[in-house]
Amino acid sequence: LFLCARCLTEGAGLNLTVMHTNDVHAHIEESTKYGAMCSDRDKENKTCVGGVARITTKVRELKARYPGALFINAGDFFQGTSWYTVLKQVIISAVMSKMGYDYACLGNHEFDDGPAGLAPFLLAMQEANVTVVNTNANFSKEPLLRNVSLPTSVKVKINDTLVGIVGAVLPETRVLSKPGLVEFDDDLGSIKREAEKLEEEGVKIIVAITHSGYPRDLEIVKEVPQVDLLVGGHTNTFLYHGGGYPRENTPEGDYPTLVNRSDGSVGLVVQDYWFGKFLGFVQVSFDESGKVVSWTGNPILLNSSVEEDKEMLNIIACYKDNVTRAIAEVIGYSKVLLEQADNICRLRECNLGNLIADAYFAYYADMESSDPELWSDVNGALLNGGAIRAPIPQMANITMGHILATMPFGQSVVIMTLNGSELREMFEHSVKEYSYEKKKGQFLQVSGIRVTYNVNLTAGCRVVSLQVLCRRCKVPRYENVDDGETYRIATTDYVTRGGDGYKKATNATSGGPTDYTVLVDYIKKMTPVKSSIEGRITVLNGAKRVTIPGDIVTNPSPRQEVTLSARLLSYYTELRNYAHDIFHRARRLI
């Protein structure tokens, strides 16, 4: 039955074609396959993907082939590259108006510049006949938005069949962004009420557009039987059916994901990853009663085989000089080399990794804590060394160009909550494949954390000491990680989604600030930058400290040898305590 359902069949009801994007995050131009800025070499080798000009070409082609097809965006077109940093909603409005969108919902990042940044975008969408459907955000108390009227649902006739469209953004936008006086109702409850209203008005087929995240989307479709197809966003989830997808992408579920409901009906959930690398494409067949009977489709990779739309390229060219000039903006000064030559941040503690991790940590630690007894909402911060792409020179101005070269991916800085055992497991994975030749990107850089590894031990048993800063304390101090305790760590959504082989986090926030904006704000506060190597990470090989070719310390002085001896003594003590801890935990399990 399932295999038959995947083959679209012509029925007596509607055959609906939907194209969709989500979480484009201002990737106006083409990108690398990982979402970074394309170099001239990438362009020459034709390895770049995505970009709004390619999306426009493919959408026009498919709309011509399938009359009545809908093109939908599921939020977060704002924020993520220098295009947005410089031009804000102006560039988003300019391109979205010409891409052929029919319907959209808001994402949390659409509120990042407050109501003042959102209002002109919404007006531009109205002028371009792009309907932004808003089922759960109440603008009535916000002066800058109360006169902007967005429908809670719409009805559209496709091939003589009435289709209802509803749209919602995650309620946590109230704390994730800057919505002013906008109030947010529960997304599931709002969609349920609006869907029931549409059903009473005779609508038999309903498409929901949400920016709530894949797990929540599955809940919504499960609990709202009127919703037949949900086009989602927010979690940047890659869904795919069968093989043939790029090897750098791992599907997190089937495309579309089938949801079986208690009344015997089924609903479908789709999402198309992020940054415009793919164009979501799904076709659904309904019977006369409006029930889903079959479906087919998959995300379409927008590689160099898809020509870039010339008109869209001309629009982009009008704004390009402004962005180029802005990249030259000076944001600070570094008195020291912020190192990353030869991917050194994938092998040992690097001062650029310290700077970035400190920025993540400070972003959340500087906020007013949710508990007055906690001096910080997070214990520490970490990021994968593979996220750090370029050094920043010594005795030089730091420009936006430096920041974007160093951190080109536009990841979100989020908080994951995990127990000590899970945190220890992450650090084991950090050095699971430790190798000077391979320089794996999973090696972690840290703030508020101290770790000692012995890479001579068996993989999975290489963490000999792991400490984090306490939160419920008057004077912050490092404490040994307790497997049963709970810790909150700032990191990127790349890590929490399972990037670089890490386990996907089961408890993580989403929709945090963009990583490079956090770093820019921190550098402005700390300039001139003087980040150093502080002994946060120690890598041992047996009883010896690992020496990296080209490392800063190649010939230790007598003072450094004493420090090394002290470290070895500390290592022995920590290893003894660790073994003692394992023994007692093992006894508890017997």
Coordinates of C-alpha atoms in Angstrom, one line a residue:
L1 CA 0.0 0.0 0.0
F2 CA 2.8 2.4 0.9
L3 CA 4.7 1.8 -2.3
C4 CA 1.5 2.3 -4.3
A5 CA 0.8 5.5 -2.4
R6 CA 4.2 6.9 -3.5
C7 CA 3.2 6.7 -7.1
L8 CA 1.0 9.6 -8.0
T9 CA -2.3 8.4 -9.5
E10 CA -4.8 10.5 -11.4
G11 CA -8.0 10.5 -9.3
A12 CA -11.4 12.0 -9.4
G13 CA -10.2 14.7 -7.0
L14 CA -7.4 17.2 -7.1
N15 CA -3.8 16.6 -8.1
L16 CA -1.8 19.3 -6.2
T17 CA 1.8 20.3 -6.9
V18 CA 3.7 22.3 -4.3
M19 CA 7.2 23.8 -4.5
H20 CA 8.7 25.1 -1.3
T21 CA 11.6 26.7 0.5
N22 CA 12.5 27.3 4.1
D23 CA 15.3 28.9 6.1
V24 CA 17.0 30.5 3.1
H25 CA 18.7 32.8 5.6
A26 CA 19.6 35.5 3.1
H27 CA 21.7 33.3 0.9
I28 CA 21.0 35.6 -2.1
E29 CA 23.9 34.4 -4.2
E30 CA 25.0 30.8 -4.9
S31 CA 26.8 29.0 -2.0
T32 CA 29.2 26.1 -1.5
K33 CA 27.5 22.8 -0.8
Y34 CA 27.8 23.6 2.9
G35 CA 26.2 27.0 2.7
A36 CA 29.4 29.1 2.7
M37 CA 30.4 31.9 0.3
C38 CA 31.5 30.6 -3.1
S39 CA 35.1 31.4 -4.1
D40 CA 36.1 32.2 -7.6
R41 CA 37.6 28.7 -7.8
D42 CA 34.3 27.2 -6.7
K43 CA 32.5 29.1 -9.4
E44 CA 35.1 28.0 -12.1
N45 CA 34.7 24.4 -11.0
K46 CA 30.9 24.8 -11.1
T47 CA 30.5 23.3 -7.6
C48 CA 28.3 26.1 -6.3
V49 CA 24.6 25.5 -5.5
G50 CA 21.4 27.4 -4.8
G51 CA 20.9 31.1 -4.8
V52 CA 17.7 33.0 -5.5
A53 CA 18.4 33.2 -9.3
R54 CA 18.5 29.4 -9.5
I55 CA 15.4 29.0 -7.4
T56 CA 13.5 31.5 -9.7
T57 CA 14.5 29.5 -12.8
K58 CA 13.4 26.2 -11.5
V59 CA 10.1 27.5 -10.1
R60 CA 9.2 29.2 -13.4
E61 CA 9.9 25.9 -15.2
L62 CA 7.8 23.8 -12.9
K63 CA 4.9 26.3 -12.8
A64 CA 4.8 26.1 -16.6
R65 CA 4.7 22.3 -16.5
Y66 CA 2.1 22.0 -13.7
P67 CA -0.7 24.6 -14.0
G68 CA -2.0 25.6 -10.6
A69 CA 1.2 24.7 -8.8
L70 CA 1.8 26.6 -5.6
F71 CA 5.2 28.0 -4.5
I72 CA 5.5 28.4 -0.7
N73 CA 8.1 29.8 1.8
A74 CA 8.1 28.5 5.4
G75 CA 9.9 31.4 7.1
D76 CA 13.4 32.6 7.9
F77 CA 14.4 34.3 4.7
F78 CA 15.9 37.0 6.9
Q79 CA 19.3 36.8 8.6
G80 CA 22.4 34.7 7.9
T81 CA 24.8 36.5 5.4
S82 CA 26.4 39.9 4.8
W83 CA 23.5 40.6 2.4
Y84 CA 21.1 40.8 5.3
T85 CA 23.6 42.4 7.7
V86 CA 24.0 45.3 5.2
L87 CA 20.6 45.6 3.5
K88 CA 18.2 44.1 6.0
Q89 CA 14.6 43.6 4.7
V90 CA 15.3 45.7 1.6
I91 CA 17.2 42.9 -0.2
I92 CA 14.7 40.2 1.0
S93 CA 11.8 42.2 -0.2
A94 CA 13.5 42.9 -3.6
V95 CA 14.2 39.2 -4.4
M96 CA 11.1 37.6 -2.8
S97 CA 8.8 39.9 -4.8
K98 CA 10.3 38.5 -8.0
M99 CA 10.7 34.8 -7.2
G100 CA 7.1 33.7 -7.9
Y101 CA 6.0 32.9 -4.3
D102 CA 2.3 32.5 -3.7
Y103 CA 2.1 32.0 0.0
A104 CA 4.4 32.3 3.0
C105 CA 4.4 32.2 6.8
L106 CA 6.7 34.2 9.1
G107 CA 9.8 32.8 10.8
N108 CA 11.3 33.9 14.1
H109 CA 14.1 35.7 12.3
E110 CA 11.7 37.9 10.4
F111 CA 11.3 39.7 13.8
D112 CA 15.1 40.2 14.3
D113 CA 15.0 43.9 13.5
G114 CA 11.8 44.4 15.4
P115 CA 8.4 45.5 14.1
A116 CA 10.2 48.4 12.3
G117 CA 12.1 45.9 10.2
L118 CA 9.1 43.6 9.6
A119 CA 6.4 46.1 8.6
P120 CA 8.0 47.3 5.2
F121 CA 8.7 43.7 4.3
L122 CA 5.0 42.7 4.8
L123 CA 3.9 45.7 2.8
A124 CA 6.3 44.7 0.0
M125 CA 4.8 41.2 0.0
Q126 CA 1.3 42.6 -0.3
E127 CA 2.3 44.7 -3.3
A128 CA 3.9 41.7 -4.9
N129 CA 0.8 39.5 -4.3
V130 CA 2.7 37.2 -2.0
T131 CA 0.2 36.2 0.7
V132 CA 1.7 35.9 4.2
V133 CA -0.6 33.8 6.2
N134 CA -0.6 34.5 10.0
T135 CA -2.8 32.2 12.1
N136 CA -1.2 32.7 15.5
A137 CA 0.7 36.1 15.8
N138 CA -1.4 39.0 17.1
F139 CA -0.3 42.4 15.9
S140 CA -3.1 44.4 17.5
K141 CA -1.0 45.8 20.4
E142 CA 2.1 46.7 18.3
P143 CA 1.8 50.3 16.9
L144 CA 4.1 49.6 14.0
L145 CA 2.1 46.5 12.8
R146 CA -1.5 47.0 13.9
N147 CA -2.4 48.5 10.5
V148 CA -0.7 45.6 8.7
S149 CA -3.5 43.1 7.9
L150 CA -2.5 39.5 7.5
P151 CA -5.1 36.8 6.9
T152 CA -5.4 34.0 9.4
S153 CA -6.3 31.7 6.5
V154 CA -7.0 31.9 2.8
K155 CA -9.1 29.8 0.3
V156 CA -7.9 29.3 -3.2
K157 CA -9.6 27.4 -6.0
I158 CA -7.2 25.1 -7.9
N159 CA -8.7 23.2 -10.8
D160 CA -12.2 23.8 -9.5
T161 CA -11.3 22.5 -6.0
L162 CA -11.2 24.7 -2.9
V163 CA -7.9 24.5 -0.9
G164 CA -7.4 26.2 2.5
I165 CA -4.1 27.6 3.5
V166 CA -3.1 28.3 7.2
G167 CA 0.2 29.5 8.5
A168 CA 1.9 29.8 11.9
V169 CA 5.3 30.7 13.5
L170 CA 6.6 29.1 16.7
P171 CA 5.4 30.9 19.9
E172 CA 8.9 31.0 21.3
T173 CA 9.6 33.8 18.9
R174 CA 8.7 36.1 21.8
V175 CA 12.0 35.2 23.4
L176 CA 14.1 34.2 20.4
S177 CA 13.7 37.5 18.6
K178 CA 12.5 41.1 19.0
P179 CA 8.8 41.1 18.3
G180 CA 8.0 44.2 20.2
L181 CA 4.4 44.0 21.5
V182 CA 3.4 41.2 19.1
E183 CA 1.7 38.3 21.0
F184 CA 1.9 34.7 20.0
D185 CA -0.8 32.0 20.5
D186 CA 0.0 28.3 20.5
D187 CA 0.7 27.2 17.0
L188 CA -1.0 23.8 17.2
G189 CA -4.1 25.2 18.9
S190 CA -4.4 28.1 16.4
I191 CA -4.1 25.9 13.4
K192 CA -6.7 23.5 14.8
R193 CA -9.2 26.3 15.3
E194 CA -8.6 27.8 11.9
A195 CA -8.7 24.4 10.2
E196 CA -12.0 23.5 11.9
K197 CA -13.4 26.8 10.7
L198 CA -12.4 26.2 7.1
E199 CA -13.9 22.7 7.3
E200 CA -17.2 24.2 8.4
E201 CA -17.0 26.5 5.4
G202 CA -16.8 23.5 3.1
V203 CA -13.0 23.3 2.5
K204 CA -11.9 19.7 2.2
I205 CA -8.2 20.1 1.6
I206 CA -5.9 22.1 3.9
V207 CA -2.2 23.0 3.5
A208 CA -0.5 24.3 6.6
I209 CA 2.7 26.5 6.4
T210 CA 4.6 26.5 9.7
H211 CA 7.9 27.7 11.1
S212 CA 7.7 25.5 14.2
G213 CA 10.3 22.7 13.5
Y214 CA 10.0 19.2 12.2
P215 CA 9.1 17.4 15.6
R216 CA 6.4 20.0 16.2
D217 CA 5.1 19.7 12.6
L218 CA 4.6 15.9 13.2
E219 CA 2.6 16.7 16.3
I220 CA 0.5 19.3 14.5
V221 CA -0.4 16.9 11.6
K222 CA -1.1 14.1 14.1
E223 CA -3.5 16.3 16.2
V224 CA -5.2 18.3 13.4
P225 CA -6.8 15.7 11.0
Q226 CA -8.0 18.5 8.7
V227 CA -4.4 19.3 7.7
D228 CA -3.4 17.2 4.7
L229 CA 0.0 18.7 3.8
L230 CA 2.3 20.7 6.1
V231 CA 5.2 22.7 4.6
G232 CA 7.6 23.3 7.5
G233 CA 10.8 25.1 8.5
H234 CA 12.9 26.2 11.4
T235 CA 14.9 23.0 12.1
N236 CA 16.6 23.0 8.7
T237 CA 15.6 19.4 8.4
F238 CA 16.8 17.4 5.3
L239 CA 14.1 14.9 4.2
Y240 CA 14.5 12.6 1.3
H241 CA 13.0 9.4 -0.2
G242 CA 15.3 6.8 -1.6
G243 CA 18.9 7.3 -2.8
G244 CA 20.6 9.8 -5.0
Y245 CA 21.0 12.6 -2.5
P246 CA 24.3 14.4 -2.0
R247 CA 26.7 12.5 0.2
E248 CA 27.2 15.5 2.5
N249 CA 23.5 15.4 3.4
T250 CA 22.0 12.7 5.6
P251 CA 18.2 12.5 5.6
E252 CA 16.5 12.8 8.9
G253 CA 13.2 11.3 7.6
D254 CA 11.3 10.3 4.5
Y255 CA 10.1 12.9 2.0
P256 CA 7.3 13.5 2.5
T257 CA 7.0 12.1 6.0
L258 CA 3.8 10.1 6.4
V259 CA 1.7 10.7 9.6
N260 CA -1.0 8.1 10.3
R261 CA -3.9 9.4 12.4
S262 CA -6.4 7.8 14.8
D263 CA -9.3 8.4 12.4
G264 CA -7.6 6.4 9.7
S265 CA -6.6 9.4 7.6
V266 CA -3.0 10.4 6.7
G267 CA -1.2 13.7 6.6
L268 CA 2.2 14.6 5.0
V269 CA 5.0 16.7 6.3
V270 CA 7.8 18.3 4.1
Q271 CA 10.8 20.5 4.6
D272 CA 13.7 21.2 2.2
Y273 CA 16.8 21.7 4.4
W274 CA 18.1 25.3 4.4
F275 CA 20.0 28.1 2.5
G276 CA 18.3 27.3 -0.8
K277 CA 20.4 24.3 -1.7
F278 CA 17.3 22.4 -2.7
L279 CA 13.8 23.3 -4.0
G280 CA 11.2 21.2 -2.2
F281 CA 8.8 19.5 -4.7
V282 CA 5.9 17.4 -3.7
Q283 CA 2.8 16.2 -5.6
V284 CA -0.3 14.9 -3.8
S285 CA -3.4 13.3 -5.2
F286 CA -6.8 13.6 -3.4
D287 CA -10.0 11.8 -3.9
E288 CA -13.4 13.6 -4.2
S289 CA -13.9 13.7 -0.4
G290 CA -10.5 15.5 0.0
K291 CA -8.6 12.5 1.4
V292 CA -4.9 11.9 0.5
V293 CA -4.6 8.9 -1.8
S294 CA -1.1 9.1 -3.3
W295 CA 2.0 11.2 -3.4
T296 CA 5.4 11.6 -4.9
G297 CA 8.3 14.0 -4.9
N298 CA 11.7 14.9 -3.5
P299 CA 13.9 18.0 -2.9
I300 CA 15.5 19.1 -6.2
L301 CA 19.2 19.9 -5.9
L302 CA 19.9 23.3 -7.4
N303 CA 23.3 22.7 -8.8
S304 CA 25.1 24.2 -11.8
S305 CA 22.8 22.4 -14.2
V306 CA 20.1 24.9 -13.3
E307 CA 20.7 28.2 -15.1
E308 CA 20.5 31.4 -13.0
D309 CA 17.7 33.7 -13.9
K310 CA 19.1 36.7 -15.7
E311 CA 16.5 39.2 -14.4
M312 CA 17.2 38.1 -10.9
L313 CA 21.0 38.4 -11.4
N314 CA 20.4 42.0 -12.6
I315 CA 18.4 42.8 -9.4
I316 CA 21.2 41.4 -7.3
A317 CA 23.9 43.4 -9.2
C318 CA 22.1 46.6 -8.2
Y319 CA 22.9 46.0 -4.5
K320 CA 26.2 44.2 -4.8
D321 CA 28.5 47.2 -4.4
N322 CA 26.8 48.1 -1.1
V323 CA 27.6 44.7 0.3
T324 CA 31.2 44.8 -1.0
R325 CA 31.8 48.1 0.7
A326 CA 30.3 46.9 3.9
I327 CA 32.6 43.8 4.1
A328 CA 35.4 46.3 4.4
E329 CA 33.9 47.8 7.6
V330 CA 36.3 47.8 10.6
I331 CA 34.7 46.3 13.7
G332 CA 37.8 46.0 15.9
Y333 CA 41.5 45.5 16.2
S334 CA 43.6 42.4 17.1
K335 CA 47.0 42.8 18.8
V336 CA 47.6 39.1 18.4
L337 CA 47.5 36.5 15.6
L338 CA 44.1 34.7 15.8
E339 CA 45.4 31.4 14.5
Q340 CA 43.9 28.9 12.2
A341 CA 46.7 28.2 9.7
D342 CA 46.8 24.6 8.5
N343 CA 43.5 23.9 10.3
I344 CA 45.3 24.0 13.7
C345 CA 41.9 24.4 15.5
R346 CA 41.1 20.8 14.6
L347 CA 44.1 19.5 16.6
R348 CA 44.6 21.6 19.7
E349 CA 43.3 24.6 21.6
C350 CA 43.6 27.7 19.4
N351 CA 43.2 31.3 20.5
L352 CA 40.6 32.0 17.7
G353 CA 38.6 29.0 19.0
N354 CA 38.8 30.5 22.5
L355 CA 37.6 33.9 21.2
I356 CA 34.6 32.4 19.4
A357 CA 33.6 30.1 22.2
D358 CA 34.0 33.0 24.7
A359 CA 31.6 35.0 22.5
Y360 CA 29.0 32.2 22.6
F361 CA 29.4 31.8 26.3
A362 CA 29.2 35.6 27.0
Y363 CA 26.1 36.0 24.9
Y364 CA 24.0 33.8 27.2
A365 CA 25.9 34.4 30.4
D366 CA 25.4 38.1 30.1
M367 CA 21.7 37.7 30.0
E368 CA 19.6 38.0 33.2
S369 CA 19.3 34.5 34.5
S370 CA 16.0 32.7 34.6
D371 CA 16.8 31.7 38.2
P372 CA 18.1 34.4 40.6
E373 CA 20.4 31.8 42.3
L374 CA 22.2 31.2 39.0
W375 CA 24.9 33.7 37.8
S376 CA 24.6 32.2 34.3
D377 CA 22.1 30.3 32.2
V378 CA 24.9 28.2 30.7
N379 CA 27.9 26.3 32.1
G380 CA 30.1 26.8 29.1
A381 CA 30.3 26.8 25.3
L382 CA 31.7 24.7 22.6
L383 CA 32.0 24.6 18.8
N384 CA 33.5 22.2 16.3
G385 CA 36.9 23.2 15.1
G386 CA 35.8 22.6 11.5
A387 CA 33.5 25.7 11.8
I388 CA 36.6 27.9 12.0
R389 CA 37.8 28.6 8.4
A390 CA 40.4 31.3 8.3
P391 CA 42.8 33.2 10.6
I392 CA 42.8 36.9 11.5
P393 CA 46.1 38.7 11.2
Q394 CA 48.1 40.3 14.1
M395 CA 48.3 44.0 14.7
A396 CA 45.6 44.6 12.2
N397 CA 42.0 45.9 11.9
I398 CA 39.4 43.2 12.0
T399 CA 36.8 43.7 9.2
M400 CA 33.5 42.1 8.5
G401 CA 35.3 40.4 5.6
H402 CA 37.6 38.7 8.2
I403 CA 34.6 37.6 10.2
L404 CA 32.7 36.2 7.3
A405 CA 35.8 34.3 6.0
T406 CA 36.4 32.9 9.5
M407 CA 32.7 31.9 10.1
P408 CA 31.0 31.7 6.7
F409 CA 28.1 29.3 7.5
G410 CA 25.7 31.6 9.4
Q411 CA 24.8 29.0 12.0
S412 CA 22.6 29.8 15.0
V413 CA 24.0 29.9 18.5
V414 CA 21.7 27.8 20.7
I415 CA 21.7 26.1 24.1
M416 CA 21.6 22.3 24.6
T417 CA 20.7 20.7 27.9
L418 CA 22.3 17.3 28.5
N419 CA 23.6 15.2 31.4
G420 CA 27.2 14.7 32.3
S421 CA 27.4 11.3 30.6
E422 CA 26.2 12.8 27.3
L423 CA 28.6 15.7 27.6
R424 CA 31.5 13.3 28.3
E425 CA 30.4 11.3 25.2
M426 CA 30.6 14.5 23.1
F427 CA 34.2 15.0 24.1
E428 CA 35.0 11.4 23.4
H429 CA 33.7 11.9 19.9
S430 CA 35.8 15.1 19.7
V431 CA 39.0 12.9 19.6
K432 CA 37.5 9.6 18.4
E433 CA 39.4 10.0 15.1
Y434 CA 42.2 12.3 16.3
S435 CA 44.9 12.5 13.6
Y436 CA 47.4 15.2 12.5
E437 CA 47.0 14.0 8.9
K438 CA 43.2 13.9 8.8
K439 CA 42.5 17.0 11.0
K440 CA 38.9 16.1 11.7
G441 CA 36.5 19.0 12.1
Q442 CA 34.8 17.4 15.1
F443 CA 37.6 18.5 17.5
L444 CA 35.9 20.8 20.0
Q445 CA 37.0 24.3 21.0
V446 CA 35.6 25.4 24.4
S447 CA 34.9 28.2 26.9
G448 CA 34.0 27.5 30.5
I449 CA 35.3 24.0 30.1
R450 CA 38.6 22.2 30.7
V451 CA 39.4 18.9 29.2
T452 CA 42.4 16.5 29.1
Y453 CA 42.6 13.8 26.5
N454 CA 45.0 10.9 26.2
V455 CA 44.8 9.9 22.5
N456 CA 47.0 6.9 23.2
L457 CA 44.0 5.2 24.9
T458 CA 41.3 3.4 23.0
A459 CA 38.8 5.6 21.2
G460 CA 35.8 6.1 23.5
C461 CA 38.0 6.1 26.6
R462 CA 40.3 9.1 25.8
V463 CA 38.8 11.7 28.1
V464 CA 40.8 11.5 31.4
S465 CA 39.6 14.8 32.9
L466 CA 36.5 17.0 32.1
Q467 CA 35.5 20.1 34.1
V468 CA 32.9 22.8 33.6
L469 CA 32.1 26.0 35.4
C470 CA 29.4 25.8 38.1
R471 CA 26.3 27.9 37.7
R472 CA 24.6 27.7 41.1
C473 CA 27.6 29.3 42.9
K474 CA 28.5 32.7 44.1
V475 CA 32.1 32.4 42.9
P476 CA 32.4 30.6 39.5
R477 CA 34.8 27.6 39.7
Y478 CA 35.5 24.5 37.7
E479 CA 34.0 21.3 38.9
N480 CA 34.4 17.7 37.6
V481 CA 31.6 16.7 35.4
D482 CA 29.1 14.4 37.2
D483 CA 27.4 11.9 34.8
G484 CA 24.1 12.3 36.6
E485 CA 24.1 16.1 36.7
T486 CA 22.4 18.4 34.1
Y487 CA 24.5 20.9 32.1
R488 CA 23.5 23.7 29.7
I489 CA 26.0 24.4 27.0
A490 CA 26.0 27.1 24.3
T491 CA 26.9 25.8 20.8
T492 CA 25.7 25.9 17.2
D493 CA 22.7 24.3 15.7
Y494 CA 25.1 22.5 13.4
V495 CA 26.4 20.5 16.3
T496 CA 22.9 20.0 17.9
R497 CA 21.6 18.7 14.6
G498 CA 24.3 16.0 14.4
G499 CA 26.9 17.8 12.4
D500 CA 30.4 16.3 12.3
G501 CA 29.0 13.0 13.5
Y502 CA 27.8 14.2 16.9
K503 CA 24.6 12.6 18.2
K504 CA 21.6 14.8 17.5
A505 CA 20.6 16.7 20.6
T506 CA 17.4 15.7 22.2
N507 CA 17.0 18.9 24.2
A508 CA 18.2 22.0 22.4
T509 CA 16.8 25.5 21.8
S510 CA 16.4 26.7 18.2
G511 CA 16.4 30.0 16.4
G512 CA 19.2 31.7 18.3
P513 CA 21.3 34.6 17.0
T514 CA 23.6 34.1 14.0
D515 CA 27.1 33.0 15.0
Y516 CA 29.0 35.8 13.3
T517 CA 26.8 38.5 14.7
V518 CA 27.5 37.2 18.2
L519 CA 31.3 37.3 17.4
V520 CA 31.1 40.8 16.0
D521 CA 29.3 42.2 19.1
Y522 CA 31.8 40.5 21.3
I523 CA 34.8 41.8 19.4
K524 CA 33.4 45.3 19.5
K525 CA 33.1 45.0 23.3
M526 CA 36.6 43.4 23.8
T527 CA 38.7 45.3 21.3
P528 CA 41.7 45.4 21.1
V529 CA 41.6 41.6 21.1
K530 CA 44.3 39.8 23.0
S531 CA 43.1 36.1 23.1
S532 CA 45.6 33.6 24.3
I533 CA 46.2 29.9 24.8
E534 CA 45.0 29.2 28.4
G535 CA 45.3 25.4 28.9
R536 CA 41.6 24.8 28.4
I537 CA 42.4 21.7 26.3
T538 CA 45.3 19.4 26.9
V539 CA 46.1 16.6 24.5
L540 CA 48.4 13.8 25.8
N541 CA 49.9 10.8 23.9
G542 CA 50.6 8.4 26.7
A543 CA 52.6 10.4 29.3
K544 CA 53.7 13.1 26.8
R545 CA 52.0 16.2 25.6
V546 CA 51.2 16.0 21.9
T547 CA 53.4 18.3 19.9
I548 CA 51.9 19.6 16.7
P549 CA 54.3 20.4 13.8
G550 CA 54.4 24.1 13.6
D551 CA 53.0 24.5 17.1
I552 CA 53.8 27.6 19.1
V553 CA 55.7 25.5 21.6
T554 CA 58.3 23.4 19.7
N555 CA 61.2 23.5 22.1
P556 CA 59.9 23.8 25.7
S557 CA 61.9 26.0 28.0
P558 CA 62.9 24.6 31.5
R559 CA 59.9 26.6 32.9
Q560 CA 57.6 24.9 30.4
E561 CA 59.1 21.5 31.2
V562 CA 58.2 22.1 34.9
T563 CA 54.7 23.0 33.8
L564 CA 54.5 19.8 31.7
S565 CA 55.7 17.7 34.7
A566 CA 53.0 19.4 36.9
R567 CA 50.5 18.5 34.2
L568 CA 51.6 14.9 34.2
L569 CA 51.2 14.8 38.0
S570 CA 47.8 16.3 37.6
Y571 CA 47.0 13.9 34.9
Y572 CA 47.9 10.9 37.1
T573 CA 45.8 12.2 39.9
E574 CA 42.8 12.9 37.6
L575 CA 43.2 9.4 36.0
R576 CA 43.2 7.8 39.5
N577 CA 40.1 9.7 40.5
Y578 CA 38.4 8.9 37.2
A579 CA 39.1 5.2 37.7
H580 CA 37.8 5.4 41.3
D581 CA 34.6 7.1 40.0
I582 CA 34.1 4.4 37.3
F583 CA 34.6 1.7 39.9
H584 CA 31.9 3.1 42.2
R585 CA 29.5 3.7 39.3
A586 CA 30.0 0.1 38.2
R587 CA 29.2 -1.1 41.8
R588 CA 25.9 0.8 41.7
L589 CA 24.9 -1.0 38.5
I590 CA 25.6 -4.5 40.0

